[in-house]
PDB file of C-alpha atoms in Angstrom:
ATOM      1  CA  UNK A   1      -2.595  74.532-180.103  1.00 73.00           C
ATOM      2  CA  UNK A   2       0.166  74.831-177.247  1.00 81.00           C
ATOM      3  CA  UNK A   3       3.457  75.472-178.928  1.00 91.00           C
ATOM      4  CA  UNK A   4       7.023  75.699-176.995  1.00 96.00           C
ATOM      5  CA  UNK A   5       9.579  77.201-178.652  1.00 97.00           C
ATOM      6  CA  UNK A   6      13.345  77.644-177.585  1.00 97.00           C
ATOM      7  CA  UNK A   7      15.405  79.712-180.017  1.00 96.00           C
ATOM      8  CA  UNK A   8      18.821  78.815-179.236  1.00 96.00           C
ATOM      9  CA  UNK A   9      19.810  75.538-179.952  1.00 96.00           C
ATOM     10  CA  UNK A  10      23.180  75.835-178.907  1.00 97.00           C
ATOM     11  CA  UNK A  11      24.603  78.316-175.831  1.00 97.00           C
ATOM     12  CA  UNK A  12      28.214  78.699-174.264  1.00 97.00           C
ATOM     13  CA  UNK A  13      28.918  80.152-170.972  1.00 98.00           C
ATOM     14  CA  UNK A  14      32.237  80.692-169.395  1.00 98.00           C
ATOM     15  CA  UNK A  15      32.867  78.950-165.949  1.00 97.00           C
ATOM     16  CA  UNK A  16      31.390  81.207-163.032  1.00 97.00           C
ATOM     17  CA  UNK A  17      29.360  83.617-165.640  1.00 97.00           C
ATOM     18  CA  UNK A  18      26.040  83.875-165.674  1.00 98.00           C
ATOM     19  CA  UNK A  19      23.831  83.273-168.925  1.00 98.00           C
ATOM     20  CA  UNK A  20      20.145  82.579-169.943  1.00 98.00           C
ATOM     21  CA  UNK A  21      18.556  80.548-171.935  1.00 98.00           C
ATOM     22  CA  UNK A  22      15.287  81.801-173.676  1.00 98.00           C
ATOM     23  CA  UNK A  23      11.827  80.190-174.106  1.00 98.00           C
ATOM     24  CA  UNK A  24       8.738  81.235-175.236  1.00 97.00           C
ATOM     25  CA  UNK A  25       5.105  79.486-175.368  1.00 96.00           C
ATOM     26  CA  UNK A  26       2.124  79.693-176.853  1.00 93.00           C
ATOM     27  CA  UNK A  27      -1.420  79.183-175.224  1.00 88.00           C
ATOM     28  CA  UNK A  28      -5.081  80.452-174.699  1.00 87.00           C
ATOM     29  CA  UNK A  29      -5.307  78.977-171.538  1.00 84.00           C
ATOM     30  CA  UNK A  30      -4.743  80.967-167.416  1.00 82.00           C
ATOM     31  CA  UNK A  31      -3.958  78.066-165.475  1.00 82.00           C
ATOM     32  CA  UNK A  32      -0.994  76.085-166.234  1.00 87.00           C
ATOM     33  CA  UNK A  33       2.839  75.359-165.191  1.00 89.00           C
ATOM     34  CA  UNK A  34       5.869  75.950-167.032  1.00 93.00           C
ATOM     35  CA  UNK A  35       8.744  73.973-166.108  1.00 95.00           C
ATOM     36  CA  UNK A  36      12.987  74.043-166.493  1.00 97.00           C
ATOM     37  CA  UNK A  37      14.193  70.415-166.668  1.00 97.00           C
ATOM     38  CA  UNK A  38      18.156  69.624-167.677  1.00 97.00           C
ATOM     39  CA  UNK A  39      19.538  66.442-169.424  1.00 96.00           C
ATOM     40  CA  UNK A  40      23.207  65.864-168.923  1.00 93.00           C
ATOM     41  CA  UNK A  41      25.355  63.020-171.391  1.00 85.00           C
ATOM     42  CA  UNK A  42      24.102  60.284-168.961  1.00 77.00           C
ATOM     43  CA  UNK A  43      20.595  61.664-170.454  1.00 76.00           C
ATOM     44  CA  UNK A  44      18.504  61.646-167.351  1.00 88.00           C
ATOM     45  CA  UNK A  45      16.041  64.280-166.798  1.00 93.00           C
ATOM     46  CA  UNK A  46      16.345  66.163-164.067  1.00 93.00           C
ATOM     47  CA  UNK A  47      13.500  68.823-162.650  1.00 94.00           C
ATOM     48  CA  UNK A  48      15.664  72.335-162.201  1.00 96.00           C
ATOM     49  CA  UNK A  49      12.293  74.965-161.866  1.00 95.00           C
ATOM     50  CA  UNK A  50       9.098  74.677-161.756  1.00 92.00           C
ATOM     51  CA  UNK A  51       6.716  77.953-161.878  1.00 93.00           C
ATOM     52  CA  UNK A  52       2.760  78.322-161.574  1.00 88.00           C
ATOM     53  CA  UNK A  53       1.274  80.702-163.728  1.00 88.00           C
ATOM     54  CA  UNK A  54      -0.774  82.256-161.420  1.00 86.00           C
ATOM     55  CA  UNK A  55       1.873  82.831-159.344  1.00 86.00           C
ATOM     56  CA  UNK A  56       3.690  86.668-160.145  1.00 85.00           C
ATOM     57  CA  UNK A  57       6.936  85.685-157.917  1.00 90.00           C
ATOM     58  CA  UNK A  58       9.244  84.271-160.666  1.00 93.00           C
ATOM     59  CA  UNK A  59      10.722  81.012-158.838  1.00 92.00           C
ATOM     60  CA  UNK A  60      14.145  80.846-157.590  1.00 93.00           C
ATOM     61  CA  UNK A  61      16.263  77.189-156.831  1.00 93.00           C
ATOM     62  CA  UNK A  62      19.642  78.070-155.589  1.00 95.00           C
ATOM     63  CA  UNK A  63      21.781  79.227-158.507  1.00 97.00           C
ATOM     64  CA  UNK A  64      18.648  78.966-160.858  1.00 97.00           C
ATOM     65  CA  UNK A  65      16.424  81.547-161.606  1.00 96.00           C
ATOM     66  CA  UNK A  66      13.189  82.180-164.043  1.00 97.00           C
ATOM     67  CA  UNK A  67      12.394  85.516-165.389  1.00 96.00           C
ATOM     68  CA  UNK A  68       8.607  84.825-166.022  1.00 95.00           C
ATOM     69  CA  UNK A  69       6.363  87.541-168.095  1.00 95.00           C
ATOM     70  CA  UNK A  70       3.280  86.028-168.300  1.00 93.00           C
ATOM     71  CA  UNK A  71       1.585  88.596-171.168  1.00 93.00           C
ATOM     72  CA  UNK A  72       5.004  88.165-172.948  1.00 94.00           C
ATOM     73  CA  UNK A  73       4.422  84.325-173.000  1.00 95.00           C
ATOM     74  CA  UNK A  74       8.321  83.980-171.931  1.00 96.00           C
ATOM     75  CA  UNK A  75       9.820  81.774-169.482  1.00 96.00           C
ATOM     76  CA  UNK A  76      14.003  82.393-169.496  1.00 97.00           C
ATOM     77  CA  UNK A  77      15.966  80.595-167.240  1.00 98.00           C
ATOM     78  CA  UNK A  78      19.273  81.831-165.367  1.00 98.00           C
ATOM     79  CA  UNK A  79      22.373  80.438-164.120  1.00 98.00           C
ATOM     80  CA  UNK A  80      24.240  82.396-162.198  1.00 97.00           C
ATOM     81  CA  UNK A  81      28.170  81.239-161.093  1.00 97.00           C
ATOM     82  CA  UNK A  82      27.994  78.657-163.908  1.00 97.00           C
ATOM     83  CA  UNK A  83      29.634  75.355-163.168  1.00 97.00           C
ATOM     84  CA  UNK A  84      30.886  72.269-165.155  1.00 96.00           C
ATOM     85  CA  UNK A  85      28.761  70.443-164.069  1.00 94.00           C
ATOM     86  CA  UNK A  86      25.486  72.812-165.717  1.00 96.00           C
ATOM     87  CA  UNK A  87      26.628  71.401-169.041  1.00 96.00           C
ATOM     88  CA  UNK A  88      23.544  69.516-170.794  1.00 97.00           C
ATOM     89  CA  UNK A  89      20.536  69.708-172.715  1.00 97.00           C
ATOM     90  CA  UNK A  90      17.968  72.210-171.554  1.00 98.00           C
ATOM     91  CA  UNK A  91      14.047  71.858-172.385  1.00 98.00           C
ATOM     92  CA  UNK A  92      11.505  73.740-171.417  1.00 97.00           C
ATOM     93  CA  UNK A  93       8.598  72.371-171.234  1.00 95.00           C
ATOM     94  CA  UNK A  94       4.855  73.445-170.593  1.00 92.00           C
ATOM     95  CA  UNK A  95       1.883  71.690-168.877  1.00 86.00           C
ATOM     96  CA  UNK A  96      -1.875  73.024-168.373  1.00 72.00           C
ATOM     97  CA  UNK A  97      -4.717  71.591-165.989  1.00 65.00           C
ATOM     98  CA  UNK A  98      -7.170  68.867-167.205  1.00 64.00           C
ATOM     99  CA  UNK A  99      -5.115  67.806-170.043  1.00 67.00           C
ATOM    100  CA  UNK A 100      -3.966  64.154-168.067  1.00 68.00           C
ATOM    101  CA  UNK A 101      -0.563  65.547-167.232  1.00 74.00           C
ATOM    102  CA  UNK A 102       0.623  65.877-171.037  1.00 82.00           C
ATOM    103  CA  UNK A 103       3.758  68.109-171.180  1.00 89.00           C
ATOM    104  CA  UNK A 104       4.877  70.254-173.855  1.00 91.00           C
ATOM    105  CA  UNK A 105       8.615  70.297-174.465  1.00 95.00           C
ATOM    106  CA  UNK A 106      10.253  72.449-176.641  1.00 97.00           C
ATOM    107  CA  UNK A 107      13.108  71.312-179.110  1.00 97.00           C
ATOM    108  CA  UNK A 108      16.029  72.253-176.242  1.00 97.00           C
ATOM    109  CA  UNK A 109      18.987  74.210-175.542  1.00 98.00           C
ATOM    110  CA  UNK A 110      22.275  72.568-175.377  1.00 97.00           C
ATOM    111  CA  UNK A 111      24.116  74.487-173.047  1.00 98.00           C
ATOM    112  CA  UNK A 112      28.175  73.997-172.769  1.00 97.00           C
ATOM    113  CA  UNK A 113      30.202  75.843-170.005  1.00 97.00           C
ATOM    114  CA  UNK A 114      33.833  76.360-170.887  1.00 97.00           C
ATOM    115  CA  UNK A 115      36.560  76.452-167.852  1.00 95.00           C
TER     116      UNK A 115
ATOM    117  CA  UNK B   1      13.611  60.449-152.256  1.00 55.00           C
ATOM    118  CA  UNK B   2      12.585  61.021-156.026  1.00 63.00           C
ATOM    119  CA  UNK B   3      13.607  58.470-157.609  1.00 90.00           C
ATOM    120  CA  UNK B   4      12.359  56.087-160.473  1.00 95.00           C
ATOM    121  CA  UNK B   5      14.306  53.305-161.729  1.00 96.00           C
ATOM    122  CA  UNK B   6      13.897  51.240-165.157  1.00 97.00           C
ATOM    123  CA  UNK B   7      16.139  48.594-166.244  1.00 97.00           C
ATOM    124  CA  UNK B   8      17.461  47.718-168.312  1.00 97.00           C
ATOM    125  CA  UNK B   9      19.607  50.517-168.747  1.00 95.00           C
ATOM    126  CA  UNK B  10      20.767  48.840-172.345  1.00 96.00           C
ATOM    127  CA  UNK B  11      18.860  46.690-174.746  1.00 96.00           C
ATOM    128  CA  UNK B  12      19.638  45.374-178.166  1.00 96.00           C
ATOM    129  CA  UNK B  13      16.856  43.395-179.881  1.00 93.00           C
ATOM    130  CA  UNK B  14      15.629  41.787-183.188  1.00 90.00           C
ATOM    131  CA  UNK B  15      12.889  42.768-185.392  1.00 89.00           C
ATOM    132  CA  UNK B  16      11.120  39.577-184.421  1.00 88.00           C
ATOM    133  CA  UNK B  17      12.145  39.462-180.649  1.00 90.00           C
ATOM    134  CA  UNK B  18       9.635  40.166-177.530  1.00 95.00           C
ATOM    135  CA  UNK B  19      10.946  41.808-174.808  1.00 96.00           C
ATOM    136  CA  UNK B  20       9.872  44.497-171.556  1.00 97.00           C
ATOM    137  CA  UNK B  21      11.359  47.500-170.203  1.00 98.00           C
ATOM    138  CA  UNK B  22      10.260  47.695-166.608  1.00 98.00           C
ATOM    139  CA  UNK B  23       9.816  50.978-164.609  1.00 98.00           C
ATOM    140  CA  UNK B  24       9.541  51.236-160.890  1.00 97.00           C
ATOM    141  CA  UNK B  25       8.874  53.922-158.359  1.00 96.00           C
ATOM    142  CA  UNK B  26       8.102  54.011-154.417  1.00 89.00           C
ATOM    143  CA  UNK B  27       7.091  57.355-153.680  1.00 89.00           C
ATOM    144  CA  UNK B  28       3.456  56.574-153.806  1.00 89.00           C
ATOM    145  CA  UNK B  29       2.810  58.517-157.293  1.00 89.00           C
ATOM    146  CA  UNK B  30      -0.380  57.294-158.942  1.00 88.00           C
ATOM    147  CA  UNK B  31       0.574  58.690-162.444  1.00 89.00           C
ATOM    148  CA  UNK B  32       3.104  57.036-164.716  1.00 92.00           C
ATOM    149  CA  UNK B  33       4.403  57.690-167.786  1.00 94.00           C
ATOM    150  CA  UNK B  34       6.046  56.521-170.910  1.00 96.00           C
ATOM    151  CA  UNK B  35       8.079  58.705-173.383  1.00 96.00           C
ATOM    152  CA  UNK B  36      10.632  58.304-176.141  1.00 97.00           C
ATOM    153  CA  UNK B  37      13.368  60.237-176.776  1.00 96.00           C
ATOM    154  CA  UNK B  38      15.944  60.192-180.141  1.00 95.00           C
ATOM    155  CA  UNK B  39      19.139  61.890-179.626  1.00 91.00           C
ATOM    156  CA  UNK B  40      19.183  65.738-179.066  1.00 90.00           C
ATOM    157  CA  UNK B  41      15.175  65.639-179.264  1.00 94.00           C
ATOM    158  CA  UNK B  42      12.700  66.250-176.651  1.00 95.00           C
ATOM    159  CA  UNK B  43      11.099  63.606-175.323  1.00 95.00           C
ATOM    160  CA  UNK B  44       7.700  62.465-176.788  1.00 94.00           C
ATOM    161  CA  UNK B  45       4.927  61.392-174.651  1.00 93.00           C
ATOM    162  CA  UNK B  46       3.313  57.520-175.589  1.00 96.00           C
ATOM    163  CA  UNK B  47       1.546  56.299-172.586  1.00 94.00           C
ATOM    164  CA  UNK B  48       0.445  57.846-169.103  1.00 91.00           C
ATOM    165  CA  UNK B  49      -1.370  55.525-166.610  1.00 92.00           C
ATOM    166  CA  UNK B  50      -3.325  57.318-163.878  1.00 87.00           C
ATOM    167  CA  UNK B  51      -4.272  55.234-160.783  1.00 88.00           C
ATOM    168  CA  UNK B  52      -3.204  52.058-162.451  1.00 91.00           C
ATOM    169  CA  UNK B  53      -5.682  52.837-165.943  1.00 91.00           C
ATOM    170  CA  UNK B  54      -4.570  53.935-169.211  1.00 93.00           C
ATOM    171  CA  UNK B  55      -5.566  57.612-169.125  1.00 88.00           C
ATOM    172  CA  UNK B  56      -3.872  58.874-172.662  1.00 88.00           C
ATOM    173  CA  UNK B  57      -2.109  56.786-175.291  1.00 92.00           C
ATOM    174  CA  UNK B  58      -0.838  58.709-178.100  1.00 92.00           C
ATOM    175  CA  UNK B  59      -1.631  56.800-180.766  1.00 92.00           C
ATOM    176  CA  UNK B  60       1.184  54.466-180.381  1.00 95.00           C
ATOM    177  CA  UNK B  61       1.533  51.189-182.683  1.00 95.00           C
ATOM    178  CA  UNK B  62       0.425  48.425-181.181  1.00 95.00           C
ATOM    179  CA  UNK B  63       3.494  46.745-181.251  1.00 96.00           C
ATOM    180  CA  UNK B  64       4.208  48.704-177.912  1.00 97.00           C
ATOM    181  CA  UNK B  65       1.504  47.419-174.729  1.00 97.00           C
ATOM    182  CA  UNK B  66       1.722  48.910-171.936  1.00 97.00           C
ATOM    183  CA  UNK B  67       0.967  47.463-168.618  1.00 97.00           C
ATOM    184  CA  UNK B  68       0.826  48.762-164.915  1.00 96.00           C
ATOM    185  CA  UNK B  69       0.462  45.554-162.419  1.00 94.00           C
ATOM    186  CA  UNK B  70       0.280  48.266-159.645  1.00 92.00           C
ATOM    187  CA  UNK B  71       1.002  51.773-158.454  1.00 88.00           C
ATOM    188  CA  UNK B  72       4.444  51.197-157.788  1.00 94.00           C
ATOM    189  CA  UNK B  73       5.611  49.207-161.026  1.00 97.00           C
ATOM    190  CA  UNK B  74       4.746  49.901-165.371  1.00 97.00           C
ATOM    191  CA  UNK B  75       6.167  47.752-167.806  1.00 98.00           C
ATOM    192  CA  UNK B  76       6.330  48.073-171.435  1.00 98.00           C
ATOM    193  CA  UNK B  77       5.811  45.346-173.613  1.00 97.00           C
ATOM    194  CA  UNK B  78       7.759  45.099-177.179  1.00 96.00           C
ATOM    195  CA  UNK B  79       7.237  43.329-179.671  1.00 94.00           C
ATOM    196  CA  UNK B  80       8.177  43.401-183.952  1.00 93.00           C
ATOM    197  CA  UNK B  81       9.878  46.254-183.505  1.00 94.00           C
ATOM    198  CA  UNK B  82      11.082  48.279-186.090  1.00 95.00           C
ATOM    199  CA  UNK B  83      14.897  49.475-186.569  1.00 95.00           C
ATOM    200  CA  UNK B  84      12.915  53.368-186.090  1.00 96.00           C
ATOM    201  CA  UNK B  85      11.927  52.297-182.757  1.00 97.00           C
ATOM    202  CA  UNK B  86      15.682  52.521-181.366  1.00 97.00           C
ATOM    203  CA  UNK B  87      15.351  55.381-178.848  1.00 97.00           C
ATOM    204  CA  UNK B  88      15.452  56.254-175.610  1.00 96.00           C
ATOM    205  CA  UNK B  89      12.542  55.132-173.276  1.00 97.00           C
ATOM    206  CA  UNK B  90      11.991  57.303-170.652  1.00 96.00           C
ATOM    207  CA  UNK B  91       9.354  56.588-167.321  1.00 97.00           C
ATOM    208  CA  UNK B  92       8.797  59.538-164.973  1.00 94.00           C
ATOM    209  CA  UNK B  93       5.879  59.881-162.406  1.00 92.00           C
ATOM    210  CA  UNK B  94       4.034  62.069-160.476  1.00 89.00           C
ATOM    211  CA  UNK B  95       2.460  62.439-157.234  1.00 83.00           C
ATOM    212  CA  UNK B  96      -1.455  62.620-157.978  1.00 71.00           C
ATOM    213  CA  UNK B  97      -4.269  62.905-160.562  1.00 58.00           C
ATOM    214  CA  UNK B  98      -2.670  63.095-164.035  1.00 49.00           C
ATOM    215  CA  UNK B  99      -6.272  64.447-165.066  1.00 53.00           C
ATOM    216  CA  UNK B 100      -6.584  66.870-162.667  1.00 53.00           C
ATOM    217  CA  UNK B 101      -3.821  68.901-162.403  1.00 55.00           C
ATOM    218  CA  UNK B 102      -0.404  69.611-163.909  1.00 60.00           C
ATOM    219  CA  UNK B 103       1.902  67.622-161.062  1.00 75.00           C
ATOM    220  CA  UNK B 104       5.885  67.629-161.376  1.00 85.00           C
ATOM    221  CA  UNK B 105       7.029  64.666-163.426  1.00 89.00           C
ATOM    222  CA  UNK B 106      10.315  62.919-162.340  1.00 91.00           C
ATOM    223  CA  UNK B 107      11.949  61.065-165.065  1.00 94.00           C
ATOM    224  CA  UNK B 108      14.400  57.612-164.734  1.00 95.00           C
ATOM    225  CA  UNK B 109      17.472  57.464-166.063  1.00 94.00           C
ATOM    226  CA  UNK B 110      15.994  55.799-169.745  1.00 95.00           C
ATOM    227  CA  UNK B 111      16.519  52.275-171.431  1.00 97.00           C
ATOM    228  CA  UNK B 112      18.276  52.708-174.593  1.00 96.00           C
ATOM    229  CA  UNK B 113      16.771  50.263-176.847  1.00 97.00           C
ATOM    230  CA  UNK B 114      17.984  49.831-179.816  1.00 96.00           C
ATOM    231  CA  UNK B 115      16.544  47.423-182.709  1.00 95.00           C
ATOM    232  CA  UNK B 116      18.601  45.591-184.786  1.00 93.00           C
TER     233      UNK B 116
END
């Protein structure tokens, strides 16, 4: 079974630092995506990454990076130049071909950035 | 333009009450989904409709129907609800196949429902 698992339920960055929040997965399958999405206190969800497994170029959005080791089964996420406005919950989340778009999220990372 | 909207944004009901949440998107996505969410959770998948047919239900109670009138619009249908059901409901789509491939899923901004 596909398992997502984020070890740090809470993380605390300083304003302008960089930090990274960890995530690993489980799976037998090659083809799937793995996905950052961020939920602020007005709790919508909000796509921040999005990285194919077949692809060895670890996606970059702006100030949001992936570190992606695909025999490692890892998927970390940084923010660089952290911002107020980065505080939320973070899930990573995991989705594979031919399973009717089901997503895997793991339990989150609450993320609070200090000024 | 990504969005999805869902109203309401706020919902109190009784155990013996009917009500809907309503979802609505018009970026041409043929997948939609249903999730719920309780507080500092992730969100659980219950429904996802691909090209206007149930494709996966979770094994959800019946006392949640879904229903998807078109591609643009998926309503869920409550009714005898129980006090565990307060959550968040979130919709999110996606652009193509759910059952093909793994497309991006944009979320709304949730219904908070909570059962009194």
């Amino acid at each position: 079974a596909q398992t997502v698992t984020q070890s740090q339920p809470e993380m605390s960055v300083q304003e302008a630092e960089t930090v990274t929040l960890s995530c690993t997965y489980d799976t037998s399958e090659s083809d799937y995506y793995l996905f950052w999405y961020k939920q602020p206190p007005s709790r919508q969800m909000i796509l921040v990454i999005r990285q194919e497994a077949y692809k060895q170029q670890n996606a970059t959005e702006n100030r949001f990076s992936v570190n992606f080791q695909k025999a490692a089964k890892s998927f970390s996420l940084k923010i660089s130049d952290s911002q107020l406005g980065d505080a939320a919950m973070y899930f990573c989340a995991y989705g594979i071909y031919n399973q009717g778009g089901k997503l895997i999220f793991g339990q989150g990372t609450e993320l609070s950035v200090k000024p | 333009d990504t969005e999805v909207t869902q109203t309401p944004k706020h919902l109190v009901m009784g155990m013996t009450n009917k009500k809907s949440l309503k979802c609505e998107q018009h970026m041409g996505h043929r997948a939609m989904y249903w999730y719920k969410q309780k507080a500092k959770k992730p969100p659980e998948l219950m429904f996802v409709y691909s090209y206007e047919k149930l494709s996966i239900n979770e094994s959800v109670p019946s006392r949640f129907s879904p229903e998807c009138p078109n591609s643009s619009l998926l309503n869920l249908h409550l009714h005898a609800l129980q006090p565990e059901d307060s959550a968040l409901y979130l919709c999110a789509s996606s652009r193509g196949n759910a059952g093909e491939f793994q497309e991006t899923q944009y979320f709304g901004p949730g219904t908070r429902l909570l059962v009194l």
